[in-house]
Short mmCIF file of C-alpha atoms in Angstrom, two decimals:
data_model
loop_
_atom_site.label_atom_id
_atom_site.label_comp_id
_atom_site.label_asym_id
_atom_site.label_seq_id
_atom_site.Cartn_x
_atom_site.Cartn_y
_atom_site.Cartn_z
CA UNK A 319 -0.05 -0.15 -0.26
CA UNK A 320 2.87 2.48 0.80
CA UNK A 321 2.72 6.11 2.31
CA UNK A 322 -0.42 8.05 1.78
CA UNK A 323 -2.37 4.69 1.73
CA UNK A 324 -5.69 4.60 3.97
CA UNK A 325 -3.69 2.94 6.92
CA UNK A 326 -1.12 6.06 6.56
CA UNK A 327 -3.84 8.74 6.33
CA UNK A 328 -5.87 7.04 9.51
CA UNK A 329 -2.48 7.44 11.44
CA UNK A 330 -2.11 11.13 10.42
CA UNK A 331 -5.36 11.84 11.59
CA UNK A 332 -5.07 10.17 14.49
CA UNK A 333 -2.41 12.04 15.70
CA UNK A 334 -3.81 15.17 14.73
CA UNK A 335 -7.01 14.31 16.93
CA UNK A 336 -4.77 12.89 19.96
CA UNK A 337 -2.70 16.19 19.73
CA UNK A 338 -5.89 18.20 20.19
CA UNK A 339 -7.62 15.95 22.65
CA UNK A 340 -4.24 15.56 24.61
CA UNK A 341 -3.97 19.33 25.00
CA UNK A 342 -7.27 20.27 26.08
CA UNK A 343 -7.36 17.00 28.84
CA UNK A 344 -4.11 18.15 29.77
CA UNK A 345 -5.21 21.90 30.30
CA UNK A 346 -8.05 20.74 32.64
CA UNK A 347 -5.85 17.82 34.22
CA UNK A 348 -2.51 18.99 34.90
CA UNK A 349 -1.63 16.34 37.18
CA UNK A 350 -2.93 13.69 35.02
CA UNK A 351 -1.14 15.09 32.16
CA UNK A 352 2.39 15.01 34.55
CA UNK A 353 1.49 11.45 35.09
CA UNK A 354 0.65 10.45 31.45
CA UNK A 355 4.62 12.01 30.85
CA UNK A 356 5.85 10.57 33.30
CA UNK A 357 4.43 6.79 32.58
CA UNK A 358 5.15 7.32 28.84
CA UNK A 359 8.66 8.66 29.28
CA UNK A 360 9.72 5.55 31.30
CA UNK A 361 7.67 3.34 28.76
CA UNK A 362 9.52 4.83 25.78
CA UNK A 363 12.72 4.66 27.01
CA UNK A 364 12.27 1.14 28.22
CA UNK A 365 10.85 -0.13 25.29
CA UNK A 366 13.23 1.43 22.73
CA UNK A 367 16.28 0.37 25.04
CA UNK A 368 14.85 -3.22 25.27
CA UNK A 369 14.25 -3.34 21.84
CA UNK A 370 17.64 -1.93 20.43
CA UNK A 371 19.69 -4.43 23.00
CA UNK A 372 17.47 -7.21 21.67
CA UNK A 373 18.28 -6.58 17.97
CA UNK A 374 22.10 -6.15 19.08
CA UNK A 375 21.91 -9.68 20.72
CA UNK A 376 20.00 -11.64 18.00
CA UNK A 377 22.74 -10.00 15.46
CA UNK A 378 19.96 -8.42 13.50
CA UNK A 379 22.18 -5.77 12.76
CA UNK A 380 25.85 -6.51 11.23
CA UNK A 381 27.88 -5.00 12.88
CA UNK A 382 25.86 -4.89 16.33
CA UNK A 383 26.52 -1.32 16.46
CA UNK A 384 24.21 -0.49 14.10
CA UNK A 385 21.16 -1.76 16.36
CA UNK A 386 21.40 1.76 17.91
CA UNK A 387 21.11 4.24 14.97
CA UNK A 388 22.16 7.69 15.42
CA UNK A 389 19.25 9.23 13.84
CA UNK A 390 17.73 12.58 15.29
CA UNK A 391 14.55 10.92 16.35
CA UNK A 392 16.29 7.75 17.91
CA UNK A 393 18.11 10.09 19.84
CA UNK A 394 15.24 11.89 21.01
CA UNK A 395 13.53 9.09 21.88
CA UNK A 396 15.96 8.70 24.72
CA UNK A 397 16.77 12.16 25.27
CA UNK A 398 13.21 13.09 26.05
CA UNK A 399 12.73 10.92 28.44
CA UNK A 400 15.86 11.74 30.42
CA UNK A 401 14.75 15.73 29.91
CA UNK A 402 11.60 14.88 31.77
CA UNK A 403 12.38 12.48 34.18
CA UNK A 404 15.15 14.60 35.34
CA UNK A 405 13.69 17.92 34.65
CA UNK A 406 16.46 19.30 32.59
CA UNK A 407 14.86 22.67 32.15
CA UNK A 408 17.49 24.31 30.04
CA UNK A 409 17.44 21.92 27.00
CA UNK A 410 13.55 21.38 26.95
CA UNK A 411 12.92 24.00 24.62
CA UNK A 412 15.04 22.30 21.87
CA UNK A 413 14.61 18.41 22.79
CA UNK A 414 10.51 19.07 22.46
CA UNK A 415 10.98 21.30 19.67
CA UNK A 416 13.07 18.91 17.70
CA UNK A 417 10.92 16.08 19.07
CA UNK A 418 8.07 17.31 17.43
CA UNK A 419 9.51 18.19 14.33
CA UNK A 420 11.12 15.04 14.02
CA UNK A 421 8.19 13.11 14.85
CA UNK A 422 5.93 15.49 12.40
CA UNK A 423 8.49 14.48 9.62
CA UNK A 424 8.48 11.11 10.15
CA UNK A 425 4.41 10.68 10.45
CA UNK A 426 4.12 12.75 7.17
CA UNK A 427 6.59 10.26 5.34
CA UNK A 428 4.78 7.39 6.03
CA UNK A 429 7.46 4.95 6.47
CA UNK A 430 5.74 2.20 8.33
CA UNK A 431 3.38 1.52 5.57
CA UNK A 432 5.50 -0.71 2.96
CA UNK A 433 4.15 -3.86 4.11
CA UNK A 434 0.55 -4.90 5.01
CA UNK A 435 1.84 -6.18 7.82
CA UNK A 436 3.07 -3.97 10.85
CA UNK A 437 5.50 -5.75 13.18
CA UNK A 438 6.72 -4.94 16.44
CA UNK A 439 9.52 -2.87 15.05
CA UNK A 440 6.97 -0.85 12.56
CA UNK A 441 4.31 -0.53 15.78
CA UNK A 442 7.55 0.59 18.45
CA UNK A 443 8.70 3.15 15.77
CA UNK A 444 4.87 4.66 15.19
CA UNK A 445 4.08 4.93 18.98
CA UNK A 446 7.65 6.37 19.53
CA UNK A 447 7.20 9.00 16.99
CA UNK A 448 3.58 9.90 18.00
CA UNK A 449 5.16 10.21 21.62
CA UNK A 450 7.69 12.60 20.50
CA UNK A 451 4.94 14.98 19.44
CA UNK A 452 2.23 14.09 22.40
CA UNK A 453 4.64 14.44 25.49
CA UNK A 454 5.69 18.28 24.63
CA UNK A 455 1.81 19.03 24.03
CA UNK A 456 1.18 17.47 27.39
CA UNK A 457 3.54 19.44 29.13
CA UNK A 458 2.28 22.77 27.14
CA UNK A 459 -1.22 21.78 27.99
CA UNK A 460 -0.55 21.34 31.35
CA UNK A 461 1.59 24.75 31.94
CA UNK A 462 4.61 22.62 32.67
CA UNK A 463 6.58 23.80 29.57
CA UNK A 464 6.53 27.10 27.36
CA UNK A 465 7.88 27.96 24.33
CA UNK A 466 8.87 31.71 24.64
CA UNK A 467 10.52 33.71 21.60
CA UNK A 468 13.63 34.59 23.80
CA UNK A 469 14.24 30.79 23.90
CA UNK A 470 14.23 30.43 20.08
CA UNK A 471 17.97 30.62 19.80
CA UNK A 472 18.33 27.10 21.56
CA UNK A 473 16.48 25.38 19.16
CA UNK A 474 18.82 26.73 16.39
CA UNK A 475 21.65 25.53 18.47
CA UNK A 476 19.92 22.26 19.12
CA UNK A 477 19.56 21.54 15.47
CA UNK A 478 23.35 22.00 14.97
CA UNK A 479 24.64 20.44 18.08
CA UNK A 480 22.50 17.12 17.59
CA UNK A 481 23.62 16.31 14.14
CA UNK A 482 27.14 16.74 15.33
CA UNK A 483 26.59 14.62 18.37
CA UNK A 484 25.13 11.99 15.71
#
């Protein structure tokens, strides 16, 4: 079916719907939104780490180091939960904005729909990219994070620093 087939279009529409619903819910229930963000941070970090380690152990990638791809979104699936759990205020702006950007680009790209069968890796990737969008949205809705124009320079620095780390 490929990109822009009915499954991809449903996924894109679902993410947009989740963004609006989650933002409204987070405004009304900031403590619940905080729990949502904390729980899904742990789940995202743990699932991604477990999946990558299992791929390395099983030899799915050759060499095994390729099981840990240093792509922007992969790095952010580890960095965003760490930023949330450790409350690193100074890097929230670049991490959240780059996470949203990476999530949106991947969702629009539709990489996961080349096959009729969605395996664990595809479902894990889809959920990880959705969470890169939804967790910052919940933080914004609950009032725990606000992107200020005066902090936009951090996002620009992050755009240049993150690829150099990769």
